[in-house]
PDB file of C-alpha atoms and ligand atoms in Angstrom:
ATOM      1  CA  UNK A   1       0.273   0.065  -0.237  1.00 40.00           C
ATOM      2  CA  UNK A   2       2.720   2.030   1.345  1.00 42.00           C
ATOM      3  CA  UNK A   3       4.477   1.067  -1.878  1.00 40.00           C
ATOM      4  CA  UNK A   4       2.349   2.454  -4.243  1.00 40.00           C
ATOM      5  CA  UNK A   5       1.495   5.867  -2.803  1.00 38.00           C
ATOM      6  CA  UNK A   6       5.145   6.482  -2.837  1.00 38.00           C
ATOM      7  CA  UNK A   7       5.036   5.129  -6.740  1.00 41.00           C
ATOM      8  CA  UNK A   8       2.420   7.124  -7.952  1.00 42.00           C
ATOM      9  CA  UNK A   9       3.843  10.305  -6.057  1.00 43.00           C
ATOM     10  CA  UNK A  10       2.467  13.471  -4.999  1.00 46.00           C
ATOM     11  CA  UNK A  11       1.881  14.531  -8.882  1.00 51.00           C
ATOM     12  CA  UNK A  12      -0.134  11.473 -10.102  1.00 59.00           C
ATOM     13  CA  UNK A  13      -3.560  12.971  -9.883  1.00 74.00           C
ATOM     14  CA  UNK A  14      -3.907  16.516 -11.330  1.00 89.00           C
ATOM     15  CA  UNK A  15      -7.039  18.189 -10.186  1.00 90.00           C
ATOM     16  CA  UNK A  16      -8.465  18.657 -13.808  1.00 92.00           C
ATOM     17  CA  UNK A  17      -8.716  14.931 -14.767  1.00 92.00           C
ATOM     18  CA  UNK A  18      -9.842  14.288 -11.495  1.00 94.00           C
ATOM     19  CA  UNK A  19     -12.871  16.516 -11.839  1.00 95.00           C
ATOM     20  CA  UNK A  20     -13.402  14.983 -15.505  1.00 96.00           C
ATOM     21  CA  UNK A  21     -13.615  11.334 -13.945  1.00 97.00           C
ATOM     22  CA  UNK A  22     -16.339  12.326 -11.470  1.00 98.00           C
ATOM     23  CA  UNK A  23     -18.278  14.469 -13.562  1.00 98.00           C
ATOM     24  CA  UNK A  24     -18.113  11.827 -16.133  1.00 98.00           C
ATOM     25  CA  UNK A  25     -19.169   9.386 -13.502  1.00 98.00           C
ATOM     26  CA  UNK A  26     -22.342  11.264 -12.436  1.00 98.00           C
ATOM     27  CA  UNK A  27     -23.257  11.755 -16.194  1.00 98.00           C
ATOM     28  CA  UNK A  28     -22.435   7.456 -16.322  1.00 98.00           C
ATOM     29  CA  UNK A  29     -24.988   7.446 -13.824  1.00 98.00           C
ATOM     30  CA  UNK A  30     -27.911   9.168 -14.427  1.00 98.00           C
ATOM     31  CA  UNK A  31     -27.732   7.696 -18.142  1.00 97.00           C
ATOM     32  CA  UNK A  32     -28.136   4.697 -16.624  1.00 97.00           C
ATOM     33  CA  UNK A  33     -30.811   5.445 -14.064  1.00 97.00           C
ATOM     34  CA  UNK A  34     -32.515   7.166 -16.593  1.00 95.00           C
ATOM     35  CA  UNK A  35     -32.647   4.235 -18.576  1.00 95.00           C
ATOM     36  CA  UNK A  36     -33.706   2.489 -14.705  1.00 93.00           C
ATOM     37  CA  UNK A  37     -36.875   4.556 -14.841  1.00 93.00           C
ATOM     38  CA  UNK A  38     -37.909   3.798 -18.434  1.00 93.00           C
ATOM     39  CA  UNK A  39     -38.012   0.315 -17.678  1.00 91.00           C
ATOM     40  CA  UNK A  40     -39.535   0.718 -14.790  1.00 87.00           C
ATOM     41  CA  UNK A  41     -42.520   2.300 -16.268  1.00 91.00           C
ATOM     42  CA  UNK A  42     -42.462  -0.050 -18.989  1.00 89.00           C
ATOM     43  CA  UNK A  43     -43.203  -3.039 -16.757  1.00 87.00           C
ATOM     44  CA  UNK A  44     -44.895  -1.056 -13.977  1.00 80.00           C
ATOM     45  CA  UNK A  45     -46.627   1.646 -15.546  1.00 85.00           C
ATOM     46  CA  UNK A  46     -45.256   4.333 -13.731  1.00 84.00           C
ATOM     47  CA  UNK A  47     -41.770   6.421 -13.174  1.00 89.00           C
ATOM     48  CA  UNK A  48     -40.688   5.864  -9.727  1.00 90.00           C
ATOM     49  CA  UNK A  49     -38.265   8.479 -10.051  1.00 95.00           C
ATOM     50  CA  UNK A  50     -39.367  12.039  -8.997  1.00 95.00           C
ATOM     51  CA  UNK A  51     -36.028  13.835  -9.584  1.00 96.00           C
ATOM     52  CA  UNK A  52     -32.450  13.076  -9.629  1.00 97.00           C
ATOM     53  CA  UNK A  53     -30.389  15.720  -8.340  1.00 97.00           C
ATOM     54  CA  UNK A  54     -26.329  15.519  -8.523  1.00 98.00           C
ATOM     55  CA  UNK A  55     -23.594  17.818  -7.526  1.00 98.00           C
ATOM     56  CA  UNK A  56     -19.501  17.702  -7.146  1.00 98.00           C
ATOM     57  CA  UNK A  57     -18.053  18.527  -3.627  1.00 97.00           C
ATOM     58  CA  UNK A  58     -16.731  21.912  -3.709  1.00 96.00           C
ATOM     59  CA  UNK A  59     -13.199  22.347  -3.081  1.00 94.00           C
ATOM     60  CA  UNK A  60     -13.703  24.204  -0.055  1.00 95.00           C
ATOM     61  CA  UNK A  61     -15.669  21.136   1.358  1.00 95.00           C
ATOM     62  CA  UNK A  62     -13.251  18.818   0.162  1.00 96.00           C
ATOM     63  CA  UNK A  63     -10.592  20.162   2.058  1.00 96.00           C
ATOM     64  CA  UNK A  64     -12.608  20.928   5.400  1.00 95.00           C
ATOM     65  CA  UNK A  65     -13.714  16.981   5.341  1.00 95.00           C
ATOM     66  CA  UNK A  66     -10.239  16.044   5.016  1.00 97.00           C
ATOM     67  CA  UNK A  67      -9.330  18.267   7.999  1.00 96.00           C
ATOM     68  CA  UNK A  68     -12.402  17.267  10.159  1.00 94.00           C
ATOM     69  CA  UNK A  69     -10.504  13.300   9.598  1.00 95.00           C
ATOM     70  CA  UNK A  70      -6.972  14.598  10.295  1.00 97.00           C
ATOM     71  CA  UNK A  71      -5.841  14.215   7.057  1.00 97.00           C
ATOM     72  CA  UNK A  72      -3.443  16.403   5.004  1.00 96.00           C
ATOM     73  CA  UNK A  73      -5.104  18.086   2.261  1.00 94.00           C
ATOM     74  CA  UNK A  74      -3.693  16.512  -0.615  1.00 94.00           C
ATOM     75  CA  UNK A  75      -5.528  14.517  -3.774  1.00 93.00           C
ATOM     76  CA  UNK A  76      -4.753  11.603  -2.976  1.00 94.00           C
ATOM     77  CA  UNK A  77      -6.022  11.067   0.322  1.00 96.00           C
ATOM     78  CA  UNK A  78      -9.022  12.866  -1.094  1.00 96.00           C
ATOM     79  CA  UNK A  79      -9.476   9.747  -3.771  1.00 96.00           C
ATOM     80  CA  UNK A  80      -8.434   7.611  -0.891  1.00 96.00           C
ATOM     81  CA  UNK A  81     -11.045   8.832   1.888  1.00 97.00           C
ATOM     82  CA  UNK A  82     -13.758  10.936   0.367  1.00 97.00           C
ATOM     83  CA  UNK A  83     -16.402   8.964  -1.013  1.00 98.00           C
ATOM     84  CA  UNK A  84     -18.768  11.847  -1.568  1.00 97.00           C
ATOM     85  CA  UNK A  85     -17.407  13.804  -4.351  1.00 98.00           C
ATOM     86  CA  UNK A  86     -19.422  12.822  -7.171  1.00 98.00           C
ATOM     87  CA  UNK A  87     -23.327  12.515  -5.418  1.00 98.00           C
ATOM     88  CA  UNK A  88     -26.079  11.252  -7.167  1.00 98.00           C
ATOM     89  CA  UNK A  89     -29.718  11.814  -4.996  1.00 98.00           C
ATOM     90  CA  UNK A  90     -32.665  10.412  -6.271  1.00 98.00           C
ATOM     91  CA  UNK A  91     -35.782  11.114  -5.098  1.00 98.00           C
ATOM     92  CA  UNK A  92     -38.852   8.986  -5.346  1.00 95.00           C
ATOM     93  CA  UNK A  93     -42.421   8.284  -4.628  1.00 93.00           C
ATOM     94  CA  UNK A  94     -42.450   5.184  -2.498  1.00 95.00           C
ATOM     95  CA  UNK A  95     -40.726   3.233   0.292  1.00 96.00           C
ATOM     96  CA  UNK A  96     -41.170   0.493  -1.554  1.00 94.00           C
ATOM     97  CA  UNK A  97     -39.346   2.300  -4.760  1.00 94.00           C
ATOM     98  CA  UNK A  98     -36.357   2.578  -3.253  1.00 97.00           C
ATOM     99  CA  UNK A  99     -35.694  -0.746  -2.604  1.00 96.00           C
ATOM    100  CA  UNK A 100     -36.780  -1.878  -6.497  1.00 93.00           C
ATOM    101  CA  UNK A 101     -34.125   1.361  -7.468  1.00 95.00           C
ATOM    102  CA  UNK A 102     -31.504  -0.338  -4.992  1.00 97.00           C
ATOM    103  CA  UNK A 103     -31.879  -3.762  -6.737  1.00 96.00           C
ATOM    104  CA  UNK A 104     -31.927  -2.409 -10.272  1.00 94.00           C
ATOM    105  CA  UNK A 105     -28.612  -0.948  -9.447  1.00 97.00           C
ATOM    106  CA  UNK A 106     -27.333  -3.470  -7.574  1.00 97.00           C
ATOM    107  CA  UNK A 107     -27.435  -5.533 -10.963  1.00 96.00           C
ATOM    108  CA  UNK A 108     -25.905  -3.245 -13.120  1.00 96.00           C
ATOM    109  CA  UNK A 109     -22.725  -4.881 -14.647  1.00 96.00           C
ATOM    110  CA  UNK A 110     -21.005  -2.042 -14.916  1.00 96.00           C
ATOM    111  CA  UNK A 111     -21.130  -0.738 -11.361  1.00 98.00           C
ATOM    112  CA  UNK A 112     -19.374  -2.460  -8.631  1.00 98.00           C
ATOM    113  CA  UNK A 113     -20.828  -1.800  -5.163  1.00 98.00           C
ATOM    114  CA  UNK A 114     -18.391  -0.612  -2.498  1.00 98.00           C
ATOM    115  CA  UNK A 115     -21.020  -0.952   0.555  1.00 98.00           C
ATOM    116  CA  UNK A 116     -24.702  -0.033   1.588  1.00 98.00           C
ATOM    117  CA  UNK A 117     -25.960   1.917   4.470  1.00 98.00           C
ATOM    118  CA  UNK A 118     -29.430   1.610   5.223  1.00 98.00           C
ATOM    119  CA  UNK A 119     -30.816   4.336   6.947  1.00 98.00           C
ATOM    120  CA  UNK A 120     -34.430   3.005   6.555  1.00 96.00           C
ATOM    121  CA  UNK A 121     -33.711   0.361   8.586  1.00 96.00           C
ATOM    122  CA  UNK A 122     -31.883   1.638  10.792  1.00 97.00           C
ATOM    123  CA  UNK A 123     -32.376   5.712  10.740  1.00 97.00           C
ATOM    124  CA  UNK A 124     -29.738   7.920  12.235  1.00 96.00           C
ATOM    125  CA  UNK A 125     -29.842   8.861  15.512  1.00 93.00           C
ATOM    126  CA  UNK A 126     -30.966  12.524  14.476  1.00 93.00           C
ATOM    127  CA  UNK A 127     -33.982  10.876  12.915  1.00 96.00           C
ATOM    128  CA  UNK A 128     -32.191  10.729   9.178  1.00 97.00           C
ATOM    129  CA  UNK A 129     -33.765   7.934   7.220  1.00 98.00           C
ATOM    130  CA  UNK A 130     -32.395   7.261   3.135  1.00 98.00           C
ATOM    131  CA  UNK A 131     -30.899   4.497   1.347  1.00 98.00           C
ATOM    132  CA  UNK A 132     -27.030   5.123   0.442  1.00 98.00           C
ATOM    133  CA  UNK A 133     -24.896   3.008  -2.084  1.00 98.00           C
ATOM    134  CA  UNK A 134     -21.171   3.729  -2.613  1.00 98.00           C
ATOM    135  CA  UNK A 135     -20.207   2.369  -6.066  1.00 98.00           C
ATOM    136  CA  UNK A 136     -17.139   2.507  -8.546  1.00 98.00           C
ATOM    137  CA  UNK A 137     -18.353   3.254 -12.653  1.00 98.00           C
ATOM    138  CA  UNK A 138     -15.427   2.709 -14.950  1.00 98.00           C
ATOM    139  CA  UNK A 139     -14.538   5.491 -16.577  1.00 97.00           C
ATOM    140  CA  UNK A 140     -12.814   4.913 -19.576  1.00 95.00           C
ATOM    141  CA  UNK A 141     -10.119   6.990 -21.049  1.00 92.00           C
ATOM    142  CA  UNK A 142      -6.989   6.914 -23.143  1.00 91.00           C
ATOM    143  CA  UNK A 143      -5.056   5.958 -20.285  1.00 88.00           C
ATOM    144  CA  UNK A 144      -7.313   3.259 -19.741  1.00 94.00           C
ATOM    145  CA  UNK A 145     -10.223   2.451 -17.204  1.00 96.00           C
ATOM    146  CA  UNK A 146     -10.671   4.666 -13.817  1.00 96.00           C
ATOM    147  CA  UNK A 147     -12.928   2.838 -11.363  1.00 97.00           C
ATOM    148  CA  UNK A 148     -14.667   6.391  -9.909  1.00 98.00           C
ATOM    149  CA  UNK A 149     -16.345   6.570  -6.790  1.00 98.00           C
ATOM    150  CA  UNK A 150     -20.463   7.818  -6.090  1.00 98.00           C
ATOM    151  CA  UNK A 151     -22.706   8.423  -3.443  1.00 98.00           C
ATOM    152  CA  UNK A 152     -25.704   7.194  -4.448  1.00 98.00           C
ATOM    153  CA  UNK A 153     -28.793   8.210  -1.508  1.00 98.00           C
ATOM    154  CA  UNK A 154     -31.947   7.481  -2.437  1.00 98.00           C
ATOM    155  CA  UNK A 155     -35.079   8.417  -0.559  1.00 98.00           C
ATOM    156  CA  UNK A 156     -39.036   9.472  -1.036  1.00 98.00           C
ATOM    157  CA  UNK A 157     -39.812  13.226  -1.133  1.00 98.00           C
ATOM    158  CA  UNK A 158     -40.791  12.974   2.182  1.00 98.00           C
ATOM    159  CA  UNK A 159     -37.347  12.224   3.735  1.00 98.00           C
ATOM    160  CA  UNK A 160     -36.075  14.818   1.500  1.00 98.00           C
ATOM    161  CA  UNK A 161     -38.042  17.101   2.341  1.00 97.00           C
ATOM    162  CA  UNK A 162     -36.884  16.355   5.933  1.00 98.00           C
ATOM    163  CA  UNK A 163     -33.378  15.734   5.138  1.00 97.00           C
ATOM    164  CA  UNK A 164     -33.502  19.351   3.130  1.00 96.00           C
ATOM    165  CA  UNK A 165     -34.813  21.302   6.531  1.00 94.00           C
ATOM    166  CA  UNK A 166     -33.123  19.654   8.821  1.00 94.00           C
ATOM    167  CA  UNK A 167     -29.650  20.061   6.944  1.00 92.00           C
ATOM    168  CA  UNK A 168     -30.599  23.912   7.129  1.00 89.00           C
ATOM    169  CA  UNK A 169     -31.174  24.473  10.511  1.00 86.00           C
ATOM    170  CA  UNK A 170     -28.334  22.426  11.590  1.00 81.00           C
ATOM    171  CA  UNK A 171     -25.860  24.737   9.687  1.00 73.00           C
ATOM    172  CA  UNK A 172     -27.549  27.305  11.570  1.00 79.00           C
ATOM    173  CA  UNK A 173     -26.241  26.037  15.064  1.00 81.00           C
ATOM    174  CA  UNK A 174     -22.492  24.516  13.052  1.00 77.00           C
ATOM    175  CA  UNK A 175     -23.912  21.126  14.623  1.00 73.00           C
ATOM    176  CA  UNK A 176     -24.438  22.638  18.222  1.00 84.00           C
ATOM    177  CA  UNK A 177     -28.543  23.066  18.203  1.00 85.00           C
ATOM    178  CA  UNK A 178     -29.970  22.703  21.929  1.00 90.00           C
ATOM    179  CA  UNK A 179     -31.925  19.655  23.029  1.00 91.00           C
ATOM    180  CA  UNK A 180     -34.931  20.136  22.214  1.00 94.00           C
ATOM    181  CA  UNK A 181     -34.858  20.952  18.614  1.00 91.00           C
ATOM    182  CA  UNK A 182     -33.186  18.099  17.919  1.00 91.00           C
ATOM    183  CA  UNK A 183     -35.930  16.388  19.909  1.00 94.00           C
ATOM    184  CA  UNK A 184     -38.259  18.287  17.230  1.00 95.00           C
ATOM    185  CA  UNK A 185     -36.560  17.693  14.615  1.00 95.00           C
ATOM    186  CA  UNK A 186     -36.617  13.776  15.664  1.00 96.00           C
ATOM    187  CA  UNK A 187     -40.373  14.427  16.052  1.00 97.00           C
ATOM    188  CA  UNK A 188     -40.632  15.528  12.766  1.00 97.00           C
ATOM    189  CA  UNK A 189     -38.790  12.499  10.872  1.00 97.00           C
ATOM    190  CA  UNK A 190     -41.381  10.201  12.931  1.00 97.00           C
ATOM    191  CA  UNK A 191     -44.113  12.304  11.678  1.00 98.00           C
ATOM    192  CA  UNK A 192     -42.696  12.211   7.936  1.00 98.00           C
ATOM    193  CA  UNK A 193     -41.713   8.410   8.230  1.00 98.00           C
ATOM    194  CA  UNK A 194     -45.976   7.866   9.205  1.00 98.00           C
ATOM    195  CA  UNK A 195     -46.579  10.004   5.505  1.00 98.00           C
ATOM    196  CA  UNK A 196     -44.363   7.629   3.861  1.00 98.00           C
ATOM    197  CA  UNK A 197     -46.254   4.674   5.012  1.00 98.00           C
ATOM    198  CA  UNK A 198     -49.856   6.092   5.085  1.00 98.00           C
ATOM    199  CA  UNK A 199     -48.845   7.478   1.504  1.00 97.00           C
ATOM    200  CA  UNK A 200     -47.780   3.813   0.630  1.00 97.00           C
ATOM    201  CA  UNK A 201     -50.857   1.959   1.603  1.00 97.00           C
ATOM    202  CA  UNK A 202     -53.002   4.239  -0.082  1.00 97.00           C
ATOM    203  CA  UNK A 203     -51.470   3.659  -3.008  1.00 94.00           C
ATOM    204  CA  UNK A 204     -51.969   0.017  -2.822  1.00 94.00           C
ATOM    205  CA  UNK A 205     -55.111   0.420  -1.777  1.00 96.00           C
ATOM    206  CA  UNK A 206     -55.873   2.429  -5.250  1.00 93.00           C
ATOM    207  CA  UNK A 207     -54.550  -0.405  -7.597  1.00 91.00           C
ATOM    208  CA  UNK A 208     -56.050  -3.218  -5.841  1.00 93.00           C
ATOM    209  CA  UNK A 209     -59.600  -0.624  -6.151  1.00 94.00           C
ATOM    210  CA  UNK A 210     -58.488   0.017 -10.115  1.00 91.00           C
ATOM    211  CA  UNK A 211     -57.912  -4.116 -10.429  1.00 92.00           C
ATOM    212  CA  UNK A 212     -61.530  -4.754  -8.798  1.00 94.00           C
ATOM    213  CA  UNK A 213     -62.990  -2.454 -11.013  1.00 95.00           C
ATOM    214  CA  UNK A 214     -61.339  -3.477 -14.312  1.00 92.00           C
ATOM    215  CA  UNK A 215     -61.970  -7.427 -13.677  1.00 88.00           C
TER     216      UNK A 215
HETATM  217  P1  GTP B   1     -20.466  12.413   6.072  1.00 51.94           P
HETATM  218  O1  GTP B   1     -19.603  12.817   6.841  1.00 51.94           O
HETATM  219  O2  GTP B   1     -21.579  13.569   6.049  1.00 51.94           O
HETATM  220  O3  GTP B   1     -20.227  12.700   4.654  1.00 51.94           O
HETATM  221  O4  GTP B   1     -21.379  11.354   6.808  1.00 51.94           O
HETATM  222  P2  GTP B   1     -20.738   9.909   6.425  1.00 51.94           P
HETATM  223  O5  GTP B   1     -18.855   9.562   5.449  1.00 51.94           O
HETATM  224  O6  GTP B   1     -20.492   9.200   7.504  1.00 51.94           O
HETATM  225  O7  GTP B   1     -21.672   8.325   5.522  1.00 51.94           O
HETATM  226  P3  GTP B   1     -23.401   8.444   6.001  1.00 51.94           P
HETATM  227  O8  GTP B   1     -23.417   7.644   5.432  1.00 51.94           O
HETATM  228  O9  GTP B   1     -23.570   9.193   7.568  1.00 51.94           O
HETATM  229  O10 GTP B   1     -23.710  10.599   5.589  1.00 51.94           O
HETATM  230  C1  GTP B   1     -23.190  10.429   4.470  1.00 51.94           C
HETATM  231  C2  GTP B   1     -24.151  12.156   3.540  1.00 51.94           C
HETATM  232  O11 GTP B   1     -25.752  11.586   3.951  1.00 51.94           O
HETATM  233  C3  GTP B   1     -24.088  13.004   4.141  1.00 51.94           C
HETATM  234  O12 GTP B   1     -23.057  13.885   3.552  1.00 51.94           O
HETATM  235  C4  GTP B   1     -25.576  13.798   3.862  1.00 51.94           C
HETATM  236  O13 GTP B   1     -25.932  14.079   2.367  1.00 51.94           O
HETATM  237  C5  GTP B   1     -26.520  12.497   4.419  1.00 51.94           C
HETATM  238  N1  GTP B   1     -27.064  12.617   5.668  1.00 51.94           N
HETATM  239  C6  GTP B   1     -25.943  11.887   6.691  1.00 51.94           C
HETATM  240  N2  GTP B   1     -26.814  12.202   8.357  1.00 51.94           N
HETATM  241  C7  GTP B   1     -27.854  12.972   8.201  1.00 51.94           C
HETATM  242  C8  GTP B   1     -28.490  13.550   8.839  1.00 51.94           C
HETATM  243  O14 GTP B   1     -28.419  13.816  10.070  1.00 51.94           O
HETATM  244  N3  GTP B   1     -29.354  14.969   8.522  1.00 51.94           N
HETATM  245  C9  GTP B   1     -29.277  14.967   7.223  1.00 51.94           C
HETATM  246  N4  GTP B   1     -29.954  16.152   7.058  1.00 51.94           N
HETATM  247  N5  GTP B   1     -28.565  14.595   6.297  1.00 51.94           N
HETATM  248  C10 GTP B   1     -27.440  13.514   6.469  1.00 51.94           C
HETATM  249 MG1   MG B   2     -21.496  13.624   2.896  1.00 51.94          MG
END
C-alpha cells in the first residue's frame, strides 16, 4: 500500500483530470438511472423517480472534510478517503420504490457496489432516513479504465423534505443545536415516516381498487 502511494507520487493526480472523472461518473450514473426509470415505466406502468439531483463536492468542502478526519489536504487522500465527491440523489415516490431501485442499481454489470448503508431500516440518531450506496463506475479514458466513486442516496420526497430542512437548521447551529430542537426534528422525522407509510398503503389500496374495477 505504502509502495503504491510512493509510486504514484504527489503529482500522480491532477485536479482537472480528477474532476473530469467525477463528472463523467455522474453522467454515466444519471444515464443508467434514466434507462432504469424507462424500464420501470414499461414494467410497472409508472415512473418511480420523481427527480434526480447530482453535485460535485466543492474544493472547500473537500478540504474541510479531510481536516475533520485529521488528514492532510492532498489529492491522494481525497481520492482514497472522501467517498462523496461525486454525489447523486434519487428522490422517489414510495418507500417500496427505494428497494426496487436499489436492486436494479445492484444488478448493473458496470457498477461495483463498495458498500450499502440502509438508514431506512436503521435510521440515524438525528432521525435521518435514506438508502445509501457507494459504487464505482469504470470511466474509460486514453489512459485506461478508471474506477470512479459515486455516492448514491435514494429517498422519498418526504425524507428529502425532512433532510433538506434539517440540514438548513443544523447548519445555522454548526452542529450544536439545543436539545429541544434535535428532539423536535426527530419528531418531524417520525411524522414523515408515518406519512410515507400512509402514502404507500394508500397507493396499494388504489391499485387494488383499480384491479377490482377492471375485472
Ligand atoms: P458525511 O461525513 O456527512 O458524508 O457522513 P459519512 O461519511 O459518515 O456518511 P453518511 O452515510 O453517514 O452520510 C453521508 C451523507 O448523508 C451526508 O453527506 C448527508 O448528505 C446525508 N446525511 C447523513 N446523515 C444526515 C443527517 O442526520 N441529516 C441530513 N440532513 N443528512 C444526513
Ligand atoms: Mg457527505
